[in-house]
Amino acid sequence: MDEGGSRLRRRVSVRKRNRRSLGPICAAAELVPENVDEEQMVAGSRRRRTVGEPPVEHSDSEEDMFGGYDSFAENSFLAQVDDLEQKYMPFPEHEKCVTDPATEDLYLESIHKRNATIIARDHVTTLNTGAHHSKHEDAVIEPETDLLYDVPSSQVLYFENLQNSSNELDNQFSKKKDWNLPSHQTAKDKWPPNCIEPPQQNDASSSKVQTSSDASRRRSLRDHLKSAMTENAKAQAPVFSKTNQLKETLLFEEINVAKKMLESPSDDRGPFYSLPSKVRDLYLQLKGIENLYEWQHTCLTLSSVQERKNLIYSLPTSGGKTLVAEILMLQELLCRRKDVVMILPYVAIVQEKISGLSIFGMELGFFVEEYAGSKGKFPPVRRREKQSLYIATIEKGHSLVNSLIEMGRISALGLVVVDELHMIGEGSRGAVLEMTLAKILYTSKTTQIIGMSATLNNVEDLQEFLKAEYYTSQFRPVELKEYLKINDELYEVDSKAESGITFSRLLTYKYSDTLKKMDPDCLIALVTEVIPNYSCLVFCPTKKNCENVAEMICKFLSKDYLKHREKEKSEMINNLKNISGGNICPVLKRTIPFGIAYHHSGLTSDERKLLEEAYSTGVLCLFTCTSTLAAGVNLPARRVILRAPYVAKEFLKRNQYKQMIGRAGRAGIDTVGESILILQAKDKQQVLQLINSPMENCYSHLVQEFAKGIQTLFLSLIGLKVATNLNDICHFMRGTLLGVQQKILLKGKSLSEITMESLNCLAEKGLLQKDTIYKSEAEFQCNFQITKLGRASFKGMIDLAYCDILYRDLKKGLEGLVLESLLHLVYLATPYDMVSQCNPDWMVYFRQFSQLSPAEQKVAALVGVSESFIGKKASGQAIRKELEEFWVYEALLVELTKKLTYCVKAELIPLMEVTGVLEGRAKQLYSAGYKSLIHLANADPEVLIKTVNHLSRRQAKQIVSSAKMLLHEKAEALQEEIEELLKLPSDFPDNVASSTEQP
């Protein structure tokens, strides 16, 4: 190659080394011929800027497509190209031009390959070009392939297409090209700026080519460059924000560092307990947590925690137990790249935790999935790259673990966190929790278990069962003062006093005779000391008592209470009407204007969420509630009042008492919390014993809950093939809490005898098949196999006491299934153990439901069925999947579940999937144009606040974050499905294909 070619290579080499430091200056300089001085360049630029074009306005939200210096409007680079074209191309030494389209394309191709290099980054596309105009007319400079070294894939494709097009034309006209043009040919004295006119030729075919070229290719060098830039911009890959890329890179690096620290024995635990500093920033930003309590730091740095041993820790309510669990979960998700299950006692707590952790999932790159009520996929979606945090109720958590074991994915589960661990000793739910933990311990040796509770006593049994370490502390961020009220006197609980209590003060509230009769316990005096400026909870023995007490308090409150946040309370009443089809409970209608409401299981989920949100924001200042709120969502108060030492008709237990009074005192808001237990003189001795007694022990309920306990356990063990013979099943049972406590709980029978009796009972019901193999006269082995009905029963979590009855009813239902309305399906799907709770008004149901009005969706309330009824619809679906004869129920029960879950019109269901969106909010969003999950995921929280009435910034961010998470989950599921479809089956018959090719 000539000297000019050598200079080109040198310039290319220098540009590659210095492209980031020189930028557009170097690129523009490469276009300038060697005989052009700096003054001519400046003059050309000035001439360009004198054109009367309006200045380009730059928006903060959307940057110019080609950057500040590559704009189509006014910029130095294109101005210089245009000036160079007009000023230097008419010179005699440049008068020779290409004579046919093929040659012209190749010429332009060389220009593009030398001059076009686009890097898409941070929404700015920078065009760096370099060209060499040779003084020799008889040579075409071949572009260096190194010029494409840093070109994006979209650019490479564009050049390949351009090359292919040029090659085709080159082949077509190869006989007529003349690369060595005569030196005596001259151009016109003045060359038009927008065209390159080819010289005249005598050959007829050349004239045709010339005419075609004149008609289709009258464009200047500038036009071609603009066209190239436009095409490249269209072809480029999706553009990512440079800021986001830097953040993601930093986060990735910190995670890697944290991962190495977790694996090393060093005491240096990284930026934030082996987590990226971004986690610390999120806690500060979202929850206002800047520093951890001393006990939290101690717990997180325990050697047992660092060695990933199982752990049980116990602290008083409001001590900050959950934060420790969250940090441990984030370590597992981000550093060890394992999935996590968090088991919580109630649906409401699951939903609250989903709301709180969704933003963490979006910011840190993991999925947060809800397994409560009717939500949750079985088996769970296998994620390609990111991990999942499953937040589940006790029952859904058990089904989730069963599914993971069945799919052979239990080893992907790195951590299981159990809140309210003491519930392992409470009835059938405790039996289900024990089964779940026992299966994890038996099937996965790498899964860590963390249990926490505020009320534990026989910790040694739980430690032996879970093979766990134990940590405890009496720390409480806000001081709690306990009081007893007897008549008009208040006594403070004092462990140092001989009687356990000391006199505090006398209530001096002035009561009229009428008020004294209506309020003998002086509730009005106690609550008015704190409301409306502070919050208050009043625990009542029954649901009906909650409503009566709320109304009674409102009757004697001053009218001044009506003015406190009057506008918000009015809006809240309207929202309650919206989610209830225009109706509202008359009690709530009378009490909410005073800032008071009741809270119990009779509320629908939408009503409960709305009331809890209003209480959290201070719109409501007092709840009259049942004991279920104590173990429910986090609703602390300045003062907690216990209306009586009873739950229904049973005397209060120590665990229940501690749970209730633990709600007193809000960290960061109150300096002290108060609890007041109202009692009669006749209950004084029993109450004194209550407040001074230890916590109740936790005992296994596998045997007490025979059908829901040990029989269900055995059915699932055999169905999942965890243990299929008598020896393996007995070995499993020795590792349960029942096995640890068998000497206390089993009287007169051994654990092996109980096991054999249960297995024989299942075989008699047709749920198991028993095979006895005799190895000798004295030695035999019992193997068990599950039947189809048995598999459907354990997958559907059906109470085994009713599984045979359910099968007969579903079979009979097929003989005359009525589909005119959903009434027959509701009848078939109603759980047998809830029949006594149903008091339906059938005529009201029929009139409203059969007309397909919005009130149709309120069937659950109309037939008097609680929310747990909805969660049990999956039982029928599981039976259908295992028993082909019930195939017709699949689609029918799916639709029924949707209707009873959301209780809204069909178009609002996608919005109702988003955490924090109730019916009233869904209607507001739909009216504002946010009609789908995609709309919400792409919404700006600040715009939402202005568009939707009475929407706080916190709520708006929560809605957008939840929508993004759901959308991301759906996209991942679709991608997973695509990969599964395109993947070669593991049982693909390769040997068959190869054998057919042989002769």
Coordinates of C-alpha atoms in Angstrom, one line a residue, residues 438-780:
A438 CA -39.0 -32.4 59.6
K439 CA -39.0 -33.0 55.9
I440 CA -36.5 -30.3 55.3
L441 CA -34.2 -31.7 58.0
Y442 CA -34.5 -35.2 56.5
T443 CA -34.1 -34.4 52.8
S444 CA -31.6 -31.5 52.7
K445 CA -28.5 -31.3 54.8
T446 CA -27.5 -28.0 53.3
T447 CA -30.6 -26.0 54.1
Q448 CA -30.3 -23.8 57.2
I449 CA -33.3 -23.2 59.5
I450 CA -33.8 -20.0 61.5
G451 CA -36.7 -19.9 64.0
M452 CA -37.8 -16.8 66.0
S453 CA -40.4 -16.1 68.6
A454 CA -41.2 -13.8 71.5
T455 CA -42.8 -16.6 73.7
L456 CA -40.7 -19.7 74.0
N457 CA -40.2 -21.9 77.1
N458 CA -39.1 -25.5 76.5
V459 CA -36.4 -24.4 74.1
E460 CA -34.3 -27.5 74.7
D461 CA -36.8 -29.7 72.9
L462 CA -36.9 -27.4 70.0
Q463 CA -33.1 -27.3 69.8
E464 CA -32.9 -31.1 69.8
F465 CA -35.6 -31.3 67.1
L466 CA -34.0 -28.6 64.8
K467 CA -30.4 -29.4 65.8
A468 CA -30.1 -25.6 66.5
E469 CA -28.2 -23.1 68.6
Y470 CA -30.1 -20.7 70.8
Y471 CA -29.8 -17.0 71.5
T472 CA -32.0 -14.8 73.7
S473 CA -32.1 -11.3 75.0
Q474 CA -34.6 -9.2 77.0
F475 CA -34.0 -6.1 75.0
R476 CA -36.9 -3.9 74.1
P477 CA -36.5 -0.5 72.3
V478 CA -39.4 1.1 74.1
E479 CA -40.0 0.6 77.8
L480 CA -43.2 -1.3 78.5
K481 CA -45.2 -0.5 81.7
E482 CA -47.9 -3.1 82.6
Y483 CA -50.9 -2.1 84.6
L484 CA -53.9 -3.9 86.1
K485 CA -57.2 -2.1 86.6
I486 CA -59.5 -3.2 89.4
N487 CA -62.6 -1.0 89.8
D488 CA -61.3 2.6 89.6
E489 CA -57.8 1.8 90.7
L490 CA -54.7 1.2 88.6
Y491 CA -51.9 -1.1 89.8
E492 CA -48.5 -1.4 88.2
V493 CA -47.0 -4.9 87.7
D494 CA -43.8 -5.1 89.8
S495 CA -41.9 -8.3 90.1
K496 CA -40.0 -7.0 93.1
A497 CA -43.2 -6.4 95.1
E498 CA -44.4 -9.2 97.4
S499 CA -47.9 -9.4 95.7
G500 CA -46.5 -8.7 92.3
I501 CA -48.2 -5.4 91.9
T502 CA -48.1 -1.9 93.4
F503 CA -50.7 0.8 93.6
S504 CA -50.3 3.5 90.8
R505 CA -53.2 5.9 90.7
L506 CA -56.9 6.5 90.9
L507 CA -59.0 7.3 87.9
T508 CA -60.7 10.7 88.3
Y509 CA -62.7 10.9 85.1
K510 CA -66.2 12.4 85.9
Y511 CA -68.9 10.0 84.9
S512 CA -72.6 10.7 84.9
D513 CA -75.0 8.0 86.1
T514 CA -76.0 7.1 82.5
L515 CA -72.4 6.9 81.4
K516 CA -71.5 4.8 84.4
K517 CA -74.1 2.2 83.4
M518 CA -73.0 2.2 79.8
D519 CA -69.3 2.1 80.6
P520 CA -68.7 0.3 84.0
D521 CA -65.1 -0.4 83.1
C522 CA -64.2 3.2 82.5
L523 CA -63.0 2.6 79.0
I524 CA -63.9 6.2 78.0
A525 CA -61.5 7.5 80.6
L526 CA -58.7 5.2 79.5
V527 CA -58.9 5.9 75.8
T528 CA -59.4 9.6 75.9
E529 CA -56.1 10.0 77.7
V530 CA -54.3 9.0 74.5
I531 CA -56.6 9.6 71.4
P532 CA -56.6 11.2 68.9
N533 CA -53.0 12.4 69.1
Y534 CA -51.8 8.9 70.0
S535 CA -53.0 5.4 69.0
C536 CA -54.8 2.9 71.1
L537 CA -55.8 -0.8 70.8
V538 CA -58.7 -2.3 72.8
F539 CA -58.6 -6.1 72.8
C540 CA -62.1 -7.7 73.3
P541 CA -63.1 -11.3 74.0
T542 CA -65.4 -11.8 71.0
K543 CA -66.1 -10.3 67.6
K544 CA -69.5 -9.0 68.6
N545 CA -68.0 -7.4 71.7
C546 CA -65.5 -5.5 69.4
E547 CA -68.4 -3.9 67.5
N548 CA -70.4 -3.0 70.6
V549 CA -67.4 -1.4 72.4
A550 CA -66.6 0.7 69.3
E551 CA -70.1 2.0 69.1
M552 CA -70.3 2.6 72.8
I553 CA -67.1 4.7 72.9
C554 CA -68.3 6.9 69.9
K555 CA -71.6 7.7 71.7
F556 CA -69.8 9.5 74.5
L557 CA -66.9 11.1 72.7
S558 CA -66.9 14.9 72.2
K559 CA -67.8 16.2 68.8
D560 CA -64.4 17.7 68.5
Y561 CA -63.1 14.2 67.5
L562 CA -65.1 14.5 64.3
K563 CA -62.8 17.4 63.1
H564 CA -59.6 15.4 63.4
R565 CA -58.5 14.6 59.8
E566 CA -62.1 14.9 58.7
K567 CA -61.4 14.9 55.0
E568 CA -59.3 11.7 55.1
K569 CA -62.0 9.9 57.1
S570 CA -64.7 10.9 54.6
E571 CA -62.6 9.6 51.7
M572 CA -62.1 6.4 53.6
I573 CA -65.8 5.8 54.0
N574 CA -66.2 6.3 50.2
N575 CA -63.4 3.8 49.6
L576 CA -65.2 1.3 51.8
K577 CA -68.3 1.8 49.8
N578 CA -66.5 1.3 46.6
I579 CA -65.0 -2.1 47.6
S580 CA -68.3 -3.2 49.0
G581 CA -70.5 -2.5 46.0
G582 CA -71.9 0.7 47.5
N583 CA -72.7 -0.9 50.9
I584 CA -70.8 -0.3 54.1
C585 CA -71.2 -1.8 57.5
P586 CA -73.5 0.5 59.6
V587 CA -71.2 0.2 62.6
L588 CA -68.1 1.4 60.6
K589 CA -70.2 4.1 59.1
R590 CA -70.9 5.5 62.6
T591 CA -67.5 5.0 64.2
I592 CA -65.0 6.0 61.4
P593 CA -65.9 9.7 61.6
F594 CA -64.6 9.6 65.2
G595 CA -61.4 7.8 64.1
I596 CA -62.5 4.4 65.6
A597 CA -63.1 1.0 63.9
Y598 CA -63.3 -2.6 64.8
H599 CA -60.9 -5.2 63.5
H600 CA -61.7 -9.0 63.5
S601 CA -62.0 -11.9 61.1
G602 CA -65.5 -10.9 60.0
L603 CA -63.9 -8.2 57.7
T604 CA -63.2 -9.0 54.1
S605 CA -59.5 -8.8 53.1
D606 CA -60.0 -5.6 51.3
E607 CA -61.8 -3.9 54.2
R608 CA -59.1 -5.1 56.6
K609 CA -56.3 -3.7 54.4
L610 CA -58.0 -0.4 54.1
L611 CA -58.6 -0.1 57.8
E612 CA -55.0 -1.2 58.7
E613 CA -53.6 1.4 56.3
A614 CA -55.7 4.1 57.8
Y615 CA -54.6 3.1 61.3
S616 CA -50.9 3.1 60.3
T617 CA -51.2 6.6 58.8
G618 CA -53.1 8.0 61.8
V619 CA -56.4 8.5 60.1
L620 CA -57.9 6.0 62.6
C621 CA -56.6 6.3 66.2
L622 CA -58.3 3.4 67.9
F623 CA -59.0 -0.2 67.0
T624 CA -61.3 -2.5 69.0
C625 CA -60.0 -6.0 68.1
T626 CA -59.8 -9.7 68.9
S627 CA -56.6 -11.5 69.9
T628 CA -55.8 -12.5 66.3
L629 CA -54.5 -9.0 65.7
A630 CA -51.8 -9.6 68.3
A631 CA -50.1 -12.2 66.1
G632 CA -51.1 -10.4 62.9
V633 CA -49.8 -7.4 61.1
N634 CA -47.5 -4.9 62.9
L635 CA -49.9 -2.3 64.3
P636 CA -48.3 -0.9 67.5
A637 CA -50.0 1.6 69.8
R638 CA -49.1 4.0 72.6
R639 CA -51.6 2.2 74.9
V640 CA -53.0 -1.4 74.8
I641 CA -56.1 -2.2 76.8
L642 CA -57.3 -5.7 77.4
R643 CA -61.1 -5.6 77.9
A644 CA -61.1 -8.8 80.0
P645 CA -58.7 -11.7 80.8
Y646 CA -60.5 -14.0 78.4
V647 CA -60.4 -15.1 74.8
A648 CA -63.9 -16.1 74.0
K649 CA -64.8 -18.2 77.1
E650 CA -61.3 -19.5 77.8
F651 CA -59.0 -17.8 80.3
L652 CA -56.1 -15.9 78.9
K653 CA -52.8 -17.8 78.4
R654 CA -49.4 -16.4 79.2
N655 CA -48.3 -16.5 75.5
Q656 CA -51.5 -14.7 74.4
Y657 CA -51.1 -12.1 77.1
K658 CA -47.5 -11.3 76.1
Q659 CA -48.4 -11.1 72.4
M660 CA -51.1 -8.6 73.1
I661 CA -49.3 -6.3 75.5
G662 CA -46.2 -6.5 73.2
R663 CA -48.0 -4.2 70.7
A664 CA -47.6 -1.3 73.2
G665 CA -44.9 1.2 72.4
R666 CA -43.8 2.3 68.9
A667 CA -40.1 2.3 68.4
G668 CA -38.9 5.7 67.1
I669 CA -42.3 7.4 68.1
D670 CA -43.0 6.7 71.7
T671 CA -40.7 6.8 74.7
V672 CA -42.9 4.4 76.7
G673 CA -45.7 1.9 76.0
E674 CA -48.5 1.1 78.4
S675 CA -50.7 -2.0 78.8
I676 CA -53.8 -2.1 81.0
L677 CA -55.6 -5.3 81.8
I678 CA -59.2 -4.7 83.1
L679 CA -60.3 -7.4 85.5
Q680 CA -63.0 -8.1 88.1
A681 CA -62.1 -8.8 91.7
K682 CA -63.1 -12.4 91.3
D683 CA -60.3 -12.9 88.7
K684 CA -57.6 -11.2 90.7
Q685 CA -55.7 -14.3 92.0
Q686 CA -55.9 -16.0 88.6
V687 CA -54.5 -12.9 86.9
L688 CA -51.7 -12.5 89.4
Q689 CA -50.7 -16.1 88.6
L690 CA -50.9 -15.3 84.9
I691 CA -48.6 -12.3 85.0
N692 CA -46.0 -14.2 87.1
S693 CA -46.1 -17.6 85.5
P694 CA -43.5 -18.8 82.8
M695 CA -44.4 -19.3 79.2
E696 CA -46.4 -22.4 78.1
N697 CA -44.4 -25.3 76.7
C698 CA -44.6 -26.3 73.0
Y699 CA -45.7 -29.9 72.4
S700 CA -46.0 -31.8 69.2
H701 CA -49.6 -32.2 67.8
L702 CA -48.9 -34.9 65.3
V703 CA -50.8 -37.5 67.4
Q704 CA -53.5 -35.2 68.8
E705 CA -54.4 -34.1 65.3
F706 CA -54.5 -37.7 64.0
A707 CA -56.0 -37.2 60.5
K708 CA -54.5 -33.8 59.9
G709 CA -51.2 -34.8 61.6
I710 CA -49.5 -38.2 61.5
Q711 CA -51.7 -39.7 58.8
T712 CA -51.2 -36.7 56.4
L713 CA -47.4 -36.9 57.1
F714 CA -47.2 -40.6 56.2
L715 CA -49.2 -40.1 53.1
S716 CA -46.9 -37.3 51.8
L717 CA -43.7 -39.2 52.8
I718 CA -44.8 -42.2 50.7
G719 CA -46.2 -40.0 47.9
L720 CA -43.0 -38.0 47.6
K721 CA -40.9 -41.2 48.0
V722 CA -39.0 -39.8 50.9
A723 CA -39.7 -43.0 52.9
T724 CA -41.6 -45.9 51.4
N725 CA -41.0 -48.8 53.8
L726 CA -41.6 -49.2 57.5
N727 CA -38.0 -48.9 58.6
D728 CA -37.4 -45.6 56.8
I729 CA -40.7 -44.2 58.1
C730 CA -39.8 -45.1 61.7
H731 CA -36.4 -43.5 61.2
F732 CA -38.0 -40.3 59.9
M733 CA -40.3 -40.2 62.9
R734 CA -37.5 -40.4 65.4
G735 CA -36.3 -37.1 64.0
T736 CA -39.6 -35.2 64.6
L737 CA -40.6 -33.2 67.6
L738 CA -42.9 -36.0 68.4
G739 CA -39.9 -38.3 68.4
V740 CA -38.1 -36.0 70.8
Q741 CA -41.1 -35.8 73.2
Q742 CA -42.4 -39.4 72.8
K743 CA -41.8 -40.2 76.4
I744 CA -44.0 -37.3 77.5
L745 CA -46.7 -37.6 74.9
L746 CA -47.1 -41.3 74.2
K747 CA -48.7 -43.2 77.0
G748 CA -48.9 -46.9 76.8
K749 CA -47.8 -47.2 73.2
S750 CA -44.5 -46.9 71.5
L751 CA -43.7 -44.6 68.5
S752 CA -43.4 -47.6 66.2
E753 CA -46.8 -49.0 67.2
I754 CA -48.4 -45.6 66.5
T755 CA -46.7 -45.6 63.2
M756 CA -47.9 -49.0 62.1
E757 CA -51.5 -48.3 63.2
S758 CA -51.6 -45.1 61.2
L759 CA -50.3 -46.8 58.0
N760 CA -52.8 -49.6 58.3
C761 CA -55.6 -47.1 58.7
L762 CA -54.5 -45.3 55.5
A763 CA -54.5 -48.6 53.6
E764 CA -58.0 -49.4 54.8
K765 CA -59.2 -46.0 53.4
G766 CA -57.8 -46.9 50.0
L767 CA -55.1 -44.2 50.1
L768 CA -52.2 -46.6 50.4
Q769 CA -51.3 -50.1 49.0
K770 CA -49.3 -52.3 51.4
D771 CA -46.9 -55.0 50.1
T772 CA -45.3 -57.4 52.6
I773 CA -42.1 -59.1 51.5
Y774 CA -41.0 -62.0 53.7
K775 CA -37.2 -62.4 53.7
S776 CA -37.5 -65.3 56.1
E777 CA -40.1 -66.8 58.5
A778 CA -39.1 -64.3 61.2
E779 CA -38.0 -61.3 59.0
F780 CA -40.2 -59.3 56.6

